[in-house]
Short mmCIF file of C-alpha atoms in Angstrom, two decimals:
data_model
loop_
_atom_site.label_atom_id
_atom_site.label_comp_id
_atom_site.label_asym_id
_atom_site.label_seq_id
_atom_site.Cartn_x
_atom_site.Cartn_y
_atom_site.Cartn_z
CA GLU A 179 -125.69 -94.80 -89.36
CA ALA A 180 -127.31 -97.82 -90.81
CA GLY A 181 -130.73 -98.74 -89.47
CA VAL A 182 -132.06 -102.02 -88.38
CA ALA A 183 -132.59 -104.31 -91.18
CA GLN A 184 -135.15 -106.90 -91.78
CA SER A 185 -136.21 -109.45 -94.38
CA PRO A 186 -138.56 -110.42 -96.12
CA ARG A 187 -140.73 -107.40 -96.27
CA TYR A 188 -143.81 -109.10 -96.86
CA LYS A 189 -144.82 -112.76 -96.68
CA ILE A 190 -147.86 -114.56 -97.58
CA ILE A 191 -148.60 -118.25 -96.49
CA GLU A 192 -151.19 -120.67 -95.70
CA LYS A 193 -152.16 -121.67 -92.31
CA ARG A 194 -150.12 -124.65 -90.75
CA GLN A 195 -146.84 -123.53 -92.94
CA SER A 196 -143.69 -122.31 -91.42
CA VAL A 197 -141.92 -118.97 -91.84
CA ALA A 198 -138.86 -117.24 -90.83
CA PHE A 199 -137.76 -113.60 -90.48
CA TRP A 200 -134.29 -112.32 -90.43
CA CYS A 201 -133.19 -109.05 -88.49
CA ASN A 202 -129.90 -107.43 -88.48
CA PRO A 203 -129.52 -104.88 -85.73
CA ILE A 204 -127.73 -101.51 -85.58
CA SER A 205 -123.94 -102.14 -85.14
CA GLY A 206 -122.98 -102.15 -81.69
CA HIS A 207 -126.33 -102.64 -80.13
CA ALA A 208 -126.33 -105.21 -77.52
CA THR A 209 -130.07 -105.65 -77.12
CA LEU A 210 -132.45 -106.99 -79.78
CA TYR A 211 -136.25 -107.16 -79.45
CA TRP A 212 -138.99 -108.85 -81.69
CA TYR A 213 -142.32 -107.43 -81.56
CA GLN A 214 -145.56 -108.29 -82.98
CA GLN A 215 -147.87 -105.44 -84.15
CA ILE A 216 -151.52 -106.27 -85.00
CA LEU A 217 -153.51 -103.64 -87.09
CA GLY A 218 -154.57 -100.94 -85.05
CA GLN A 219 -152.28 -101.91 -81.92
CA GLY A 220 -149.17 -100.94 -80.34
CA PRO A 221 -146.32 -103.20 -80.65
CA LYS A 222 -146.29 -106.36 -78.31
CA LEU A 223 -143.00 -107.71 -77.24
CA LEU A 224 -142.37 -111.26 -78.24
CA ILE A 225 -138.67 -111.83 -76.95
CA GLN A 226 -135.81 -109.88 -75.97
CA PHE A 227 -132.20 -110.89 -76.11
CA GLN A 228 -128.99 -109.07 -74.62
CA ASN A 229 -126.13 -110.22 -76.80
CA ASN A 230 -127.09 -113.97 -77.47
CA GLY A 231 -128.89 -114.76 -74.28
CA VAL A 232 -132.65 -114.31 -73.91
CA VAL A 233 -133.84 -111.80 -71.39
CA ASP A 234 -137.39 -112.10 -71.75
CA ASP A 235 -139.70 -114.35 -73.68
CA SER A 236 -142.75 -114.33 -71.50
CA GLN A 237 -145.16 -113.31 -74.48
CA LEU A 238 -143.66 -115.72 -76.82
CA PRO A 239 -146.09 -118.55 -77.84
CA LYS A 240 -143.39 -121.01 -77.37
CA ASP A 241 -145.38 -123.93 -78.81
CA ARG A 242 -145.17 -122.33 -82.11
CA PHE A 243 -142.78 -119.47 -82.14
CA SER A 244 -138.75 -119.65 -81.71
CA ALA A 245 -136.25 -117.21 -81.92
CA GLU A 246 -132.27 -117.24 -81.75
CA ARG A 247 -129.68 -114.93 -81.90
CA LEU A 248 -126.57 -117.21 -81.98
CA LYS A 249 -123.52 -114.90 -82.49
CA GLY A 250 -125.02 -112.04 -80.62
CA VAL A 251 -125.75 -110.08 -83.65
CA ASP A 252 -128.37 -111.10 -86.32
CA SER A 253 -131.55 -112.89 -85.26
CA THR A 254 -134.30 -115.00 -86.72
CA LEU A 255 -137.97 -115.40 -85.56
CA LYS A 256 -139.60 -118.62 -86.91
CA ILE A 257 -143.44 -119.53 -86.65
CA GLN A 258 -144.30 -123.07 -87.04
CA PRO A 259 -147.17 -123.94 -87.76
CA ALA A 260 -148.70 -120.59 -88.34
CA LYS A 261 -152.36 -119.74 -87.63
CA LEU A 262 -154.46 -117.12 -89.10
CA GLU A 263 -154.19 -114.98 -85.88
CA ASP A 264 -150.43 -114.79 -86.58
CA SER A 265 -151.16 -112.10 -89.40
CA ALA A 266 -149.47 -109.16 -88.30
CA VAL A 267 -146.41 -106.86 -88.77
CA TYR A 268 -143.20 -108.38 -86.96
CA LEU A 269 -140.93 -105.55 -85.96
CA CYS A 270 -137.33 -106.02 -84.89
CA ALA A 271 -135.81 -103.30 -82.81
CA SER A 272 -132.47 -102.71 -81.20
CA SER A 273 -130.86 -100.39 -78.49
CA SER A 274 -127.84 -99.75 -76.63
CA THR A 275 -127.53 -100.25 -72.90
CA SER A 276 -129.21 -97.06 -71.95
CA GLY A 277 -130.48 -95.83 -75.24
CA GLY A 278 -134.04 -95.84 -77.10
CA ARG A 279 -135.48 -98.45 -79.17
CA TYR A 280 -135.00 -98.37 -83.01
CA PHE A 281 -137.41 -100.27 -84.97
CA GLY A 282 -136.62 -101.97 -88.40
CA PRO A 283 -139.13 -101.81 -91.26
CA GLY A 284 -140.92 -104.80 -90.24
CA THR A 285 -142.17 -107.77 -92.25
CA ARG A 286 -145.87 -107.96 -92.68
CA LEU A 287 -147.13 -111.48 -92.43
CA THR A 288 -150.35 -112.47 -93.85
CA VAL A 289 -151.72 -116.03 -93.09
CA THR A 290 -154.49 -117.43 -95.46
CA GLY B 298 -150.11 -106.01 -64.16
CA GLU B 299 -148.48 -102.87 -65.63
CA ASN B 300 -150.70 -100.83 -67.96
CA VAL B 301 -150.18 -97.44 -70.14
CA GLU B 302 -153.31 -95.69 -71.02
CA GLN B 303 -153.41 -93.28 -73.86
CA HIS B 304 -155.84 -90.69 -74.81
CA PRO B 305 -157.53 -89.63 -77.22
CA SER B 306 -157.35 -92.52 -79.90
CA THR B 307 -157.85 -90.07 -82.46
CA LEU B 308 -157.26 -86.35 -82.72
CA SER B 309 -157.96 -83.91 -85.53
CA VAL B 310 -156.29 -80.36 -85.63
CA GLN B 311 -155.95 -77.56 -88.10
CA GLU B 312 -152.55 -76.90 -89.66
CA GLY B 313 -150.73 -74.69 -87.24
CA ASP B 314 -152.56 -75.41 -84.18
CA SER B 315 -151.30 -77.44 -81.15
CA ALA B 316 -151.70 -81.09 -80.47
CA VAL B 317 -151.65 -82.73 -77.11
CA ILE B 318 -151.65 -86.43 -76.28
CA LYS B 319 -151.59 -87.74 -72.66
CA CYS B 320 -150.69 -91.08 -71.33
CA THR B 321 -150.95 -92.37 -67.80
CA TYR B 322 -148.96 -95.31 -66.52
CA SER B 323 -149.44 -97.78 -63.76
CA ASP B 324 -145.92 -98.72 -62.43
CA SER B 325 -144.52 -96.10 -60.11
CA ALA B 326 -141.03 -97.30 -60.66
CA SER B 327 -141.26 -96.74 -64.41
CA ASN B 328 -138.22 -94.24 -65.10
CA TYR B 329 -138.09 -93.95 -69.06
CA PHE B 330 -140.80 -92.82 -71.25
CA PRO B 331 -140.43 -92.66 -74.97
CA TRP B 332 -142.82 -91.47 -77.88
CA TYR B 333 -142.92 -93.00 -81.18
CA LYS B 334 -144.53 -91.75 -84.49
CA GLN B 335 -145.77 -94.38 -86.97
CA GLU B 336 -146.56 -93.31 -90.48
CA LEU B 337 -148.91 -95.64 -92.28
CA GLY B 338 -147.17 -98.70 -93.32
CA LYS B 339 -143.77 -97.48 -91.79
CA ARG B 340 -141.80 -98.46 -88.77
CA PRO B 341 -142.59 -96.69 -85.56
CA GLN B 342 -139.74 -94.04 -84.99
CA LEU B 343 -138.35 -92.66 -81.86
CA ILE B 344 -139.26 -88.91 -81.89
CA ILE B 345 -138.46 -87.76 -78.23
CA ASP B 346 -138.11 -89.49 -74.71
CA ILE B 347 -137.98 -88.43 -71.10
CA ARG B 348 -136.38 -89.94 -68.00
CA SER B 349 -138.01 -89.65 -64.84
CA ASN B 350 -135.26 -87.38 -63.37
CA VAL B 351 -136.55 -84.37 -65.48
CA GLY B 352 -139.78 -82.84 -65.80
CA GLU B 353 -139.93 -81.53 -69.11
CA LYS B 354 -137.96 -81.93 -72.44
CA LYS B 355 -138.26 -80.16 -75.70
CA ASP B 356 -136.86 -80.62 -79.06
CA GLN B 357 -138.06 -77.97 -81.76
CA ARG B 358 -141.79 -78.10 -82.20
CA ILE B 359 -142.12 -81.38 -79.76
CA ALA B 360 -142.12 -81.30 -76.10
CA VAL B 361 -142.67 -84.04 -73.58
CA THR B 362 -143.85 -83.18 -69.86
CA LEU B 363 -143.86 -85.81 -66.97
CA ASN B 364 -145.75 -85.87 -63.77
CA LYS B 365 -144.42 -88.56 -61.70
CA THR B 366 -146.67 -87.77 -58.81
CA ALA B 367 -149.82 -88.27 -60.89
CA LYS B 368 -148.26 -90.96 -63.14
CA HIS B 369 -148.78 -89.23 -66.32
CA PHE B 370 -146.88 -87.96 -69.19
CA SER B 371 -147.94 -85.82 -72.42
CA LEU B 372 -146.88 -85.04 -75.90
CA HIS B 373 -146.99 -81.73 -77.16
CA ILE B 374 -146.76 -80.76 -80.70
CA THR B 375 -146.87 -76.97 -81.69
CA GLU B 376 -147.37 -75.34 -85.05
CA THR B 377 -148.60 -78.84 -86.60
CA GLN B 378 -147.99 -79.44 -90.19
CA PRO B 379 -149.62 -82.01 -92.36
CA GLU B 380 -146.50 -84.42 -92.17
CA ASP B 381 -147.17 -84.77 -88.58
CA SER B 382 -150.03 -86.74 -89.46
CA ALA B 383 -149.39 -90.29 -88.03
CA VAL B 384 -150.31 -92.72 -85.15
CA TYR B 385 -148.38 -91.68 -82.03
CA PHE B 386 -147.56 -94.35 -79.28
CA CYS B 387 -146.33 -93.61 -75.83
CA ALA B 388 -144.55 -96.24 -73.67
CA ALA B 389 -143.24 -96.61 -70.10
CA SER B 390 -140.52 -98.92 -68.82
CA ILE B 391 -141.26 -101.63 -66.51
CA ARG B 392 -139.57 -101.66 -63.06
CA GLY B 393 -136.25 -103.22 -63.25
CA THR B 394 -136.34 -104.18 -66.98
CA TYR B 395 -135.65 -102.74 -70.25
CA LYS B 396 -139.33 -103.77 -71.16
CA TYR B 397 -141.61 -101.30 -72.34
CA ILE B 398 -145.57 -101.24 -72.13
CA PHE B 399 -147.06 -99.60 -75.12
CA GLY B 400 -150.04 -97.32 -75.31
CA THR B 401 -152.80 -98.12 -77.56
CA GLY B 402 -151.96 -95.46 -79.95
CA THR B 403 -153.39 -91.86 -80.94
CA ARG B 404 -154.14 -91.40 -84.71
CA LEU B 405 -153.35 -87.87 -85.45
CA LYS B 406 -154.70 -85.88 -88.50
CA VAL B 407 -153.57 -82.49 -89.32
CA LEU B 408 -155.91 -80.90 -91.63
CA ALA B 409 -154.23 -78.34 -94.24
#
């Protein structure tokens, strides 16, 4: 079974620039999540999709972060404009209705 | 709000010894408790999970126990090996959602 795919794996940008991350979940998984993991901490949920609808985006900084999952499969997460404190690993995960959550390899973002 | 506490933050054991990591949760309605292993620079990987209708689950050298009355659950690793060295995160589901609250992580070091 193929896992969750993410790209790019690494990204370095300057503050105030924009960046976008892409995620392709495990085939058949209806639920997709974006997490932010700051070094030394556990993953923090940013947004959760069920098919192409948003289930929870309560911790997404909506003034600068946006995410979409237009066809209920792939998803993109965008940051515009980036701040220094956005430096983190952005993890995408997917799950079936009752199953565990499977994480992608993550995108390590460095904002300088 | 909901909270998951995890202890210890770091744990060193000799190869072959057992390791125990403990988590407590605040939401009495939590019903799903996964454990993730995250090696340095890699994605969190689901290693075992338990639902609230059972008290213990075992998979080879790994076991998880759940005490719903006390609202705590533990990960037990027996016959530890150097490749068990990683950061381990517990998580608990939030009432009525698929959302997890992650613990703060335990850095396990198995000394050869």
